PDB file of C-alpha atoms in Angstrom:
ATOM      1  CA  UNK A   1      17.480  -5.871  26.425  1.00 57.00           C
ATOM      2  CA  UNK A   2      14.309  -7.672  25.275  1.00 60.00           C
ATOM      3  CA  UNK A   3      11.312  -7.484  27.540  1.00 63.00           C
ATOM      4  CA  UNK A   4       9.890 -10.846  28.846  1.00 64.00           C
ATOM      5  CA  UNK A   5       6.362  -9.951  27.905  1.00 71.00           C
ATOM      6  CA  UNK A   6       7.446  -8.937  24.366  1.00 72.00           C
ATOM      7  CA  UNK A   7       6.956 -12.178  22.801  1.00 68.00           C
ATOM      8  CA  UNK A   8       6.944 -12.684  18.968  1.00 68.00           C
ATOM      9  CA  UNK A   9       4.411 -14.355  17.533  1.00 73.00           C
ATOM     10  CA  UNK A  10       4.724 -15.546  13.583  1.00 73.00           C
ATOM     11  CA  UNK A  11       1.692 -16.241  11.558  1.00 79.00           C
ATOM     12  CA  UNK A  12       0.773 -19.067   9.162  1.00 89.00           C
ATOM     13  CA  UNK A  13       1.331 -16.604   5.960  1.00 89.00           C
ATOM     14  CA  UNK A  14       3.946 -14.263   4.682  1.00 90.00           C
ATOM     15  CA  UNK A  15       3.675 -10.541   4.099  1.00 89.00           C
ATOM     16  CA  UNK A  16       2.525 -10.767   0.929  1.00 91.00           C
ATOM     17  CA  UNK A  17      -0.325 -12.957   1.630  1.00 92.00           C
ATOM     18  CA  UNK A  18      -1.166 -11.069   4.531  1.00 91.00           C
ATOM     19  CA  UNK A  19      -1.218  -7.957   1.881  1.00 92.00           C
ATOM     20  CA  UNK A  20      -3.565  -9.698  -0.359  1.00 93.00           C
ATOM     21  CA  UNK A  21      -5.747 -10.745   2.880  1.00 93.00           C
ATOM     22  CA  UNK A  22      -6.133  -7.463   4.050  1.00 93.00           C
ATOM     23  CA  UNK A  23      -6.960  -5.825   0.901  1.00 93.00           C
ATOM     24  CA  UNK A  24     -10.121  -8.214   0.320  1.00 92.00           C
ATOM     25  CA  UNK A  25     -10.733  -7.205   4.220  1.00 94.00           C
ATOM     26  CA  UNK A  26     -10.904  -3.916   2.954  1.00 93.00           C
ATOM     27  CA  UNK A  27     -12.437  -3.680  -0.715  1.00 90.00           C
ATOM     28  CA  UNK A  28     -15.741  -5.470   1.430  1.00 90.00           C
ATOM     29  CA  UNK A  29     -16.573  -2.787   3.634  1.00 94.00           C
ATOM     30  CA  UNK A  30     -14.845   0.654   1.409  1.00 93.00           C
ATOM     31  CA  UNK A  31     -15.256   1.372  -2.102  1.00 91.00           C
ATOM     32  CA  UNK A  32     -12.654   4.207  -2.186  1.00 94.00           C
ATOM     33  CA  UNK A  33      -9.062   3.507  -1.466  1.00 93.00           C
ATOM     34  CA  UNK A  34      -6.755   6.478  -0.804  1.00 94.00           C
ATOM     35  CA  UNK A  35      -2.976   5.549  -1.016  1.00 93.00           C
ATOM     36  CA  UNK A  36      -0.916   7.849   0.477  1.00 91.00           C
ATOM     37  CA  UNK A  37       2.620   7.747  -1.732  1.00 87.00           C
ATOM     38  CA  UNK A  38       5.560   9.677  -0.151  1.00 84.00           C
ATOM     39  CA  UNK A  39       7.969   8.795  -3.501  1.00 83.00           C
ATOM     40  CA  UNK A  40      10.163   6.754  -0.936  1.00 83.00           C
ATOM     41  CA  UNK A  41      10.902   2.941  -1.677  1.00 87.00           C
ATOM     42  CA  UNK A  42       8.472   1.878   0.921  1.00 91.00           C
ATOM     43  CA  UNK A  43       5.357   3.536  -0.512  1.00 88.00           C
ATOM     44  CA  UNK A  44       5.952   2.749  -3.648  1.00 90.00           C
ATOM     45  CA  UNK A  45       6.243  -0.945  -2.912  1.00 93.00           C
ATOM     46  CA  UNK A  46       2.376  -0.652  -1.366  1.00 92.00           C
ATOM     47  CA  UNK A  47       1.626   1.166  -4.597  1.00 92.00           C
ATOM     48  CA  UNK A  48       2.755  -0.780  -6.750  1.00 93.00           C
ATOM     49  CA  UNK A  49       1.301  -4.102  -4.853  1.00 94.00           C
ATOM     50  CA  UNK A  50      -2.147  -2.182  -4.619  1.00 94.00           C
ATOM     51  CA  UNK A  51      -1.772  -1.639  -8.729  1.00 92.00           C
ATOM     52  CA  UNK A  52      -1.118  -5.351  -8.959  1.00 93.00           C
ATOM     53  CA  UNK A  53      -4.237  -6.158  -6.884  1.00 91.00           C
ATOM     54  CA  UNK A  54      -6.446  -4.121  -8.508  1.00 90.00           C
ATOM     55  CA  UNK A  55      -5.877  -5.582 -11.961  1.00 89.00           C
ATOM     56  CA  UNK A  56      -5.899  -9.396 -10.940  1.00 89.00           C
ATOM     57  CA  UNK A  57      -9.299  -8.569  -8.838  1.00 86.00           C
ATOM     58  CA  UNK A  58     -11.251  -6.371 -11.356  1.00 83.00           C
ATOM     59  CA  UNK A  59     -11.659  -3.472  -8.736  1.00 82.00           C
ATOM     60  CA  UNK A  60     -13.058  -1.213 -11.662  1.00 81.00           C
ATOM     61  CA  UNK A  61     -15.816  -3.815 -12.447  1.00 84.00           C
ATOM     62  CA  UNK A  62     -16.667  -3.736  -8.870  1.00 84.00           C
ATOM     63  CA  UNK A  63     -16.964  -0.087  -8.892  1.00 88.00           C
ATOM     64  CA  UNK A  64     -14.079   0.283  -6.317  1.00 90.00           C
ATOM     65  CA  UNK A  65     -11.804   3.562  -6.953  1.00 92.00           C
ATOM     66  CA  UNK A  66      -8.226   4.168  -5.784  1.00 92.00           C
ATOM     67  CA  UNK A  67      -6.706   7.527  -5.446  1.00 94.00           C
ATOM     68  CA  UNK A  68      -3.012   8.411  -4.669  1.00 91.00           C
ATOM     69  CA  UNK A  69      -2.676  11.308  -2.072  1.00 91.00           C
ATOM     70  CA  UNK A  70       0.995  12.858  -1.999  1.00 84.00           C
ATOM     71  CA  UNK A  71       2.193  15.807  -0.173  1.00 77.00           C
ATOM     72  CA  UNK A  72       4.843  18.125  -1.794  1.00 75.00           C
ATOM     73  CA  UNK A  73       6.465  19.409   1.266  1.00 72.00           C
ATOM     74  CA  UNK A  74       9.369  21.125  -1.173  1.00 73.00           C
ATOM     75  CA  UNK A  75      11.899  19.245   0.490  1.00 72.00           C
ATOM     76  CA  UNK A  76      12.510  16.094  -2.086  1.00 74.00           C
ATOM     77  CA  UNK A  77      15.690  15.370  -4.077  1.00 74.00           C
ATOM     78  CA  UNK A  78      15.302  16.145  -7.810  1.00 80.00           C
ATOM     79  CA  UNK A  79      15.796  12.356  -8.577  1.00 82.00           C
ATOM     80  CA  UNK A  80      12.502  11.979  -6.207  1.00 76.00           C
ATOM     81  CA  UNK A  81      10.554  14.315  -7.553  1.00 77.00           C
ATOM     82  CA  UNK A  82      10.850  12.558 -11.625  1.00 80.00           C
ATOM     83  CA  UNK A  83      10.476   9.314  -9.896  1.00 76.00           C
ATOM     84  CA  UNK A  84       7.086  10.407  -8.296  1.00 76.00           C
ATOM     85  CA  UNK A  85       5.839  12.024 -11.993  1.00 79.00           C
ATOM     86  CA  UNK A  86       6.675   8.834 -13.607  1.00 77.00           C
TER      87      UNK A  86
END
């Protein structure tokens, strides 16, 4: 049962703009992004996007650095585990 004071509210853009808007929020106040990548579909979506916003937006000519933190907790699926040395 949905709460009466839960209300959804839907913005003007869609998640991938919203993406894009964030990261310029971002890259103006931090000059060091640290993407934490679990190997899972969902992080490597964000990492992949990030990798796509860097390029188009000349991060390294702006001195900006991005570094992928993963955690080995020795509990990934083989198939996981190539995907994330790819």
């Amino acid at each position: 049962m949905e709460r009466k004071d839960e209300v959804k509210v839907y913005q003007n853009e869609n998640v991938y703009e919203a993406f894009n808007h964030r990261l310029d929020y971002i890259c103006s106040y931090f000059d060091h992004l640290i993407i934490s990548f679990s190997g899972g579909k969902d992080s490597g979506l964000m990492l992949e996007l990030v990798h796509l916003y860097y390029e188009s937006h000349d991060w390294m000519k702006r001195g900006i650095e991005v570094s992928v933190f993963y955690l080995d907790y020795e509990g990934n699926y083989q198939e996981t585990k190539d995907y994330i040395e790819r």
